[in-house]
Structures are given as C-alpha cells and as structure tokens.
C-alpha cells in the first residue's frame, strides 16, 4: 500500500513539474495561435484602487498621464478605498477631465473599490493597475494592440521586479522564474494565461464581470471569467510595469499566503473552472493551478509513505528527501540571519505574481 | 550560484507551506480586508525604471 502511495505521489509530482511543461511544449508547437495585433486607439480608462497610498498616488497619476496615448482618449479613475493617510487630498488636487476620483467611505478592499471604479469609468478598454507600480510609457499601446483581435478579451503585461539599484531582479532569479514565464507564454500561445498580472492588465469593457467585494485575486477572477466566456486572455511581454522587490522572504511569504488563499477562493466561486465542459483551458488550469495546490500534500504523503518502505532504492529516496528538508532548514537559518534574503525574497516575490501557484 | 542552489529547497518548501497556510486561512474565512492590508508592504516607487 505504501509503495502504491509513493509511486502515485511521484507520478503526480513529476507530471506537475516536468510532464505538464512537456505537454505544453508539444501542444503549443502544434496548435499555438498568434494574436492578430493591430494599432488602434480606443478610449481607455485606467483603474486604480488606492487605500493608503499617500506616498505613491501622485507619481502614479503623473505616470498615467504621461503614457504614450492621446489624452482625449484617456481617463484615469482613482477609487479611494477609505484612506486615512491623506491619499484623498493628494488625488483630489489632480481631478480634471482626465482624472476622476471616486471616494469610498467604507473600506471595501481592492475588488470592491475596482467595482466602483469601473462603474465610474467611460473607456471602451479598462486598464487595471496598482498605485505603486510604474507603467512603461509605451505599455498601454502594446496592450491595446492585442485587444484589436476579436478573440482576445484580456491581455496581461509583464511586471518587472527591480532591486535597490534599479536593476532587474528577475535576471538573477534563476530557474524558477524563467520556468514560470515559459509556462505562461506557452499557455497564452495555445489559448490563455491562467490569470493576469495585477499591476498591468487590460480588458474589453463589455467583458467585465462585477466581483464580490471581498474577492482577493481580481487579476485571476477578471481574466478567467473572460476565458469562461470563450475569449482569450493573452500575454504581452512588451507592456511592462515596474516594482521593487521586498527585502524579506518572510514578508513575501505573507504575500504568498494571501495569493494562495485567493486561489482557493477562486475555485470556490468559479466552479466552472473545474469543468472541462465549461472551461476551454481546463487541462492547463488543472495542471498549472489546481494541481499545484496539491503539491505540499503529495510531498508529505510521499515522505510518510517512504518511512514505511525503506529497502533498496526506497532507502535512497528517503535519504534524498531527508537531505532536501535539512537543506531547507539550513536555508531558513541563513535567511533569518539575512545572508540569503537577497536571493530568497525575489524568488518568493515572483512566485506571488499573477496569483501564481 | 552556490547560494541559490542551496536556497532552492528552502524557497520551494516555503512556497508549499504557503499553500497549506492559504488553505487554512481560506477554511477559517479570514477576512479579505486583513489580507488586503497585510499585502501592502512595498511602498517605494521604483526608480530608474522604464522608458
């Protein structure tokens, strides 16, 4: 029995981390579809939910107004989510034909604030962004070009993480981040990504589905609700937003917990994602998102089952698992001493992007 | 490079622990407002980016 459990877990873990990427690689090579991009200039509303963003909101507004896009077709909507630090005073100073401020007295959370922002917007295209990330000047044009394709309902840009010196932290992040980006690109080429980057994604207005105010991952809910309507959620690497990576892996851990809690919430609120009859990217969703939520339990089951089977190669497998967890503990000690934070934090941070996992 | 290789088990395990904690908070129905505020830890606007 223990042997069966072990091999089932091993097969599962291998599929999630090796088999699925191989399937994606072959699938995208055979059935990949390019987006029919075209230059056009629809009206655009940039939607920003802001709670306490006193230090960032002014620069964000100026950043949005400086984008390479005609101002007469651009609207910035700031949904103030009951700020207590004077964010409202800063934002109010910029109210104009291009900047609309929506005040929410009771703290709703991001999704609730975004609902209000959408209701107050007028653009044919909605660009969602956060207050703290800076958008590249040409990002909006790059996103909008993808939405010219009638099959595309949502397009995500790329969040670039910077270190303290302003360099791209992602360059030094190694295998994990490159692996994730590779998966997303292949998934988007076949049909759709399994979400978007909250810092920068755009949709056609008619596909916006109102969220419950306590929705944690708007950047998964909104694009996946569009995918369930049969439209594509694609990726545009030339549309970039910039953020700084947090210094502490433990802080990033908290962020990651939030993201993963949000993924469980999405599963509960969008059961159609679990149905191959309703979800056009069911295989990808189950393999990339749902299966990964099961990885820790498969690893735990593998370890426990291995304790009962310790002969031959199984002893080596047990030794390898013990070594892995000892190294993990050693890494934890290093991290707490600050020696490893500069490496571990970026990896954790990138894992939190786009509701990853 | 050596440090990164050493830290892979740590970050991988941390990610998996986060998945377990995420399920725990979801089952406990931790308020979204708590999650929203606790996620606000990076407030520095990046310098020297873009363009």
XYZ file of C-alpha atoms in Angstrom:
408
model
C 0.000 0.000 0.000
C 2.750 2.432 0.996
C 4.543 1.661 -2.273
C 1.437 2.474 -4.299
C 1.014 5.768 -2.445
C 4.671 6.608 -3.070
C 4.591 5.937 -6.784
C 1.296 7.783 -7.160
C 2.821 10.827 -5.441
C 5.992 10.598 -7.508
C 3.977 10.360 -10.735
C 1.865 13.326 -9.678
C 4.856 15.485 -8.737
C 6.668 14.573 -11.938
C 3.627 15.431 -14.036
C 3.175 18.834 -12.371
C 6.822 19.873 -12.693
C 8.053 18.003 -15.770
C 5.246 16.265 -17.629
C 2.956 19.263 -17.936
C 5.690 21.546 -19.345
C 6.479 18.844 -21.914
C 2.799 18.607 -22.834
C 2.654 22.397 -23.164
C 5.764 22.480 -25.298
C 4.387 19.942 -27.769
C 0.874 21.392 -27.699
C 1.986 24.971 -28.355
C 4.271 23.799 -31.160
C 1.389 22.041 -32.893
C -1.598 24.224 -32.048
C -0.179 27.596 -30.981
C -2.060 30.645 -32.261
C -0.606 34.116 -32.675
C -2.627 37.148 -31.630
C -3.756 39.335 -34.541
C -2.388 42.578 -33.143
C -3.158 45.906 -34.747
C -2.583 49.537 -33.882
C -5.761 51.388 -32.856
C -6.794 53.963 -30.284
C -9.984 53.116 -28.399
C -10.952 55.140 -25.347
C -9.178 53.759 -22.274
C -9.867 54.075 -18.566
C -7.010 53.285 -16.208
C -8.457 51.981 -12.951
C -6.532 52.237 -9.691
C -7.803 51.147 -6.301
C -5.982 53.070 -3.591
C -6.233 52.624 0.157
C -3.340 54.386 1.897
C -1.121 55.444 -0.993
C -0.140 58.957 0.036
C 3.478 58.421 -0.995
C 2.761 56.904 -4.392
C -0.523 58.194 -5.783
C 0.779 61.484 -7.169
C 3.569 59.817 -9.116
C 1.164 57.193 -10.350
C -1.286 59.792 -11.683
C 1.520 61.682 -13.413
C 2.875 58.414 -14.777
C -0.547 57.539 -16.274
C -0.972 60.974 -17.850
C 2.493 60.685 -19.379
C 1.741 57.432 -21.221
C 2.124 57.378 -24.973
C -1.591 57.686 -25.696
C -3.892 60.549 -26.789
C -5.084 62.400 -23.693
C -8.539 62.957 -25.172
C -8.988 59.180 -25.171
C -7.511 58.553 -21.750
C -9.194 58.608 -18.372
C -7.629 57.792 -15.011
C -10.082 56.651 -12.359
C -8.819 56.565 -8.779
C -11.082 54.621 -6.421
C -10.157 55.808 -2.948
C -10.835 52.951 -0.584
C -11.407 54.833 2.683
C -7.869 56.179 3.001
C -6.674 57.503 6.336
C -3.299 58.931 5.333
C -4.327 61.870 3.152
C -4.304 59.997 -0.158
C -7.664 61.612 -0.938
C -6.238 65.131 -0.600
C -3.393 64.364 -2.995
C -5.682 62.704 -5.552
C -8.301 65.467 -5.355
C -5.705 68.018 -6.429
C -5.467 66.258 -9.808
C -9.193 65.983 -10.593
C -9.745 67.086 -14.158
C -11.229 65.916 -17.467
C -8.656 63.122 -17.439
C -8.593 62.231 -13.759
C -11.729 61.133 -11.953
C -11.635 60.420 -8.235
C -14.209 58.107 -6.678
C -14.422 58.185 -2.901
C -15.487 55.100 -0.987
C -16.170 55.912 2.648
C -16.268 52.374 3.983
C -13.164 50.248 3.444
C -14.227 47.723 0.783
C -10.987 46.093 -0.253
C -9.470 46.173 -3.703
C -12.187 44.310 -5.601
C -14.966 46.435 -4.150
C -13.065 49.600 -4.986
C -12.451 48.370 -8.536
C -16.174 47.716 -8.984
C -16.792 51.370 -8.137
C -14.029 52.483 -10.463
C -15.466 50.504 -13.379
C -18.920 51.968 -12.750
C -17.450 55.474 -12.875
C -15.319 54.878 -15.966
C -16.166 55.560 -19.595
C -13.417 53.810 -21.581
C -14.062 51.029 -24.095
C -10.927 49.411 -22.717
C -10.230 49.074 -18.994
C -6.626 49.001 -17.827
C -6.172 47.749 -14.278
C -3.122 48.833 -12.338
C -1.930 49.342 -8.777
C -0.817 52.597 -7.223
C 2.765 51.700 -6.515
C 3.943 50.273 -9.828
C 5.181 52.462 -12.602
C 3.974 51.769 -16.138
C 6.327 51.855 -19.071
C 5.453 54.734 -21.381
C 4.520 52.514 -24.312
C 2.773 49.835 -22.255
C -0.791 50.935 -22.961
C -0.374 50.925 -26.739
C 1.145 47.459 -26.592
C -1.761 46.107 -24.554
C -4.450 47.753 -26.658
C -2.986 46.362 -29.895
C -3.776 42.845 -28.625
C -7.393 43.738 -27.888
C -7.914 44.546 -31.558
C -8.141 40.790 -32.081
C -11.847 39.971 -31.518
C -10.876 36.635 -29.957
C -8.915 38.400 -27.214
C -10.814 39.648 -24.186
C -7.949 40.224 -21.757
C -4.261 40.977 -22.083
C -1.678 40.983 -19.350
C 1.566 42.902 -19.315
C 4.732 41.921 -17.522
C 5.720 43.027 -14.038
C 9.452 43.644 -13.832
C 10.951 43.460 -10.365
C 13.831 45.762 -9.596
C 16.439 45.589 -6.888
C 17.618 48.534 -4.795
C 19.887 49.783 -7.550
C 17.055 49.821 -10.099
C 18.287 46.768 -11.985
C 16.017 43.923 -12.971
C 15.993 41.495 -10.053
C 14.487 38.843 -12.294
C 17.783 38.417 -14.095
C 19.318 36.829 -11.064
C 16.373 34.802 -10.000
C 17.287 31.698 -11.826
C 15.334 28.728 -12.845
C 12.035 29.133 -11.045
C 11.066 32.464 -12.561
C 12.220 31.550 -16.050
C 10.257 28.323 -15.750
C 7.065 30.183 -14.792
C 7.402 32.721 -17.561
C 7.981 29.942 -20.041
C 4.784 28.195 -18.914
C 2.703 31.355 -19.185
C 3.966 32.183 -22.627
C 3.127 28.679 -23.888
C -0.299 28.722 -22.255
C -1.100 32.099 -23.786
C 0.028 30.882 -27.190
C -2.296 27.859 -27.019
C -5.275 29.828 -25.698
C -4.953 31.773 -22.463
C -2.890 32.506 -19.393
C -4.308 31.305 -16.090
C -4.725 34.857 -14.819
C -3.006 38.193 -15.308
C -0.548 40.489 -13.592
C -2.490 42.714 -11.209
C -0.103 45.586 -11.821
C -0.912 45.767 -15.523
C -3.717 44.111 -17.420
C -6.397 45.349 -19.769
C -9.769 44.038 -20.878
C -12.565 44.989 -23.200
C -15.152 46.787 -21.121
C -18.061 44.573 -22.173
C -16.405 41.535 -20.600
C -16.053 42.964 -17.108
C -17.911 40.869 -14.565
C -18.647 42.533 -11.258
C -16.666 40.964 -8.426
C -17.774 40.224 -4.906
C -16.143 42.950 -2.796
C -14.030 40.504 -0.811
C -12.509 38.880 -3.894
C -8.804 38.529 -3.198
C -7.411 37.943 -6.677
C -9.067 40.315 -9.119
C -6.232 39.550 -11.521
C -7.348 35.938 -11.696
C -11.108 36.418 -11.375
C -11.456 39.013 -14.145
C -9.404 37.262 -16.858
C -10.704 33.784 -16.002
C -14.306 34.996 -16.147
C -13.466 36.220 -19.659
C -11.898 32.881 -20.570
C -15.071 31.134 -19.400
C -16.918 33.245 -21.966
C -14.734 31.761 -24.667
C -12.377 34.683 -25.171
C -8.611 34.550 -24.828
C -6.502 36.011 -22.023
C -3.129 36.623 -23.638
C 0.266 37.932 -22.625
C 2.146 40.941 -23.976
C 5.759 40.990 -22.839
C 6.405 44.423 -24.340
C 3.916 46.033 -21.931
C 5.839 46.409 -18.722
C 5.245 47.708 -15.217
C 7.976 48.086 -12.614
C 8.038 47.342 -8.928
C 10.632 46.832 -6.236
C 11.141 43.509 -4.629
C 10.712 43.336 -0.890
C 13.845 42.555 1.088
C 12.477 39.801 3.274
C 11.420 36.323 2.134
C 9.209 36.117 5.207
C 7.303 39.217 4.126
C 6.974 37.711 0.684
C 5.760 34.552 2.368
C 2.822 36.517 3.801
C 2.057 37.849 0.371
C 2.198 34.337 -0.999
C -0.252 33.037 1.606
C -2.685 35.728 0.511
C -2.268 34.718 -3.123
C -2.837 31.054 -2.423
C -5.837 31.756 -0.234
C -7.162 33.720 -3.167
C -6.716 30.737 -5.454
C -8.854 28.590 -3.177
C -11.437 31.353 -3.140
C -11.442 31.454 -6.953
C -12.033 27.705 -7.090
C -14.961 28.043 -4.701
C -16.504 30.970 -6.556
C -15.883 29.837 -10.103
C -16.691 26.112 -10.050
C -16.990 26.196 -13.856
C -13.180 26.322 -13.928
C -13.212 22.712 -12.751
C -15.475 21.581 -15.571
C -13.970 20.528 -18.903
C -17.350 21.296 -20.473
C -17.224 24.953 -19.479
C -13.553 25.816 -19.197
C -11.734 25.968 -22.551
C -8.393 25.826 -20.703
C -9.381 23.086 -18.303
C -6.257 20.977 -18.822
C -3.995 23.967 -18.280
C -5.940 25.201 -15.268
C -5.987 21.834 -13.545
C -2.318 21.198 -14.325
C -0.909 24.624 -13.556
C -3.181 25.919 -10.801
C -5.261 23.233 -9.133
C -2.611 20.512 -9.160
C -0.011 22.807 -7.646
C -2.232 23.445 -4.678
C -1.969 19.722 -4.003
C 1.827 19.555 -4.229
C 2.568 20.010 -0.485
C 0.164 17.203 0.404
C 1.696 14.908 -2.201
C 5.160 15.687 -0.817
C 4.019 14.990 2.732
C 2.336 11.734 1.690
C 5.460 10.681 -0.184
C 7.630 11.265 2.866
C 5.305 9.494 5.288
C 4.795 6.510 2.950
C 8.557 6.312 2.451
C 9.007 5.842 6.207
C 7.225 2.513 5.871
C 9.249 1.305 2.873
C 12.969 1.598 3.448
C 14.596 -1.153 1.442
C 16.630 -0.901 -1.764
C 16.121 2.287 -3.801
C 13.465 3.434 -1.358
C 16.131 3.956 1.285
C 17.982 6.250 -1.111
C 14.754 8.088 -1.837
C 14.173 8.592 1.879
C 17.740 9.830 2.311
C 17.259 12.258 -0.566
C 14.063 13.603 0.980
C 15.722 13.987 4.385
C 18.629 15.838 2.760
C 16.196 18.104 0.937
C 14.364 19.096 4.105
C 17.615 19.524 6.025
C 18.830 21.868 3.315
C 15.514 23.692 3.514
C 16.047 24.147 7.244
C 19.601 25.318 6.647
C 18.313 27.817 4.092
C 15.805 29.039 6.650
C 18.574 29.663 9.163
C 20.609 31.511 6.541
C 17.610 33.589 5.630
C 16.890 34.559 9.227
C 20.488 35.691 9.536
C 19.969 37.864 6.463
C 22.584 36.057 4.439
C 20.134 34.680 1.959
C 17.370 37.249 1.877
C 18.599 38.865 -1.307
C 18.186 35.570 -3.114
C 15.153 34.019 -1.460
C 12.968 37.137 -1.388
C 12.949 37.707 -5.158
C 12.076 34.079 -5.758
C 9.185 34.297 -3.319
C 8.132 37.614 -4.814
C 7.967 36.309 -8.346
C 6.032 33.328 -7.130
C 3.387 35.743 -5.838
C 2.889 37.468 -9.149
C -0.253 36.722 -11.123
C -1.786 34.649 -8.393
C 0.861 32.127 -9.164
C 0.580 28.533 -7.974
C 25.129 30.483 -7.748
C 26.009 28.105 -4.923
C 23.844 30.092 -2.552
C 20.924 29.965 -4.957
C 21.264 26.215 -5.288
C 21.386 25.865 -1.505
C 18.289 28.014 -1.138
C 16.147 26.138 -3.622
C 14.877 23.622 -1.008
C 14.120 26.489 1.365
C 12.135 28.593 -1.095
C 10.380 25.540 -2.504
C 9.377 24.413 0.977
C 8.306 27.939 1.914
C 6.078 28.069 -1.166
C 4.473 24.783 -0.209
C 3.961 25.887 3.376
C 2.288 28.998 1.986
C -0.106 26.774 0.029
C -1.055 24.967 3.233
C -1.431 28.255 5.119
C -3.532 29.622 2.253
C -5.952 26.723 2.564
C -6.013 27.160 6.338
C -6.950 30.857 6.064
C -9.492 30.109 3.364
C -11.122 27.441 5.556
C -11.115 29.831 8.506
C -12.637 32.529 6.287
C -10.007 35.064 7.234
C -11.382 38.475 6.302
C -10.321 39.769 2.922
C -9.724 43.181 4.462
C -6.979 41.672 6.631
C -5.387 40.104 3.580
C -5.644 43.373 1.658
C -3.899 45.423 4.319
C -1.249 42.827 5.080
C -0.257 42.699 1.430
C 0.766 46.346 1.442
C 4.372 46.142 2.342
C 6.177 47.518 -0.682
C 5.572 51.222 -0.892
C 8.651 52.526 -2.615
C 8.044 53.619 -6.168
C 10.780 52.135 -8.342
C 13.446 54.451 -9.574
C 15.230 54.322 -12.868
C 12.677 52.037 -14.464
C 11.100 52.140 -17.849
C 11.412 54.458 -20.788
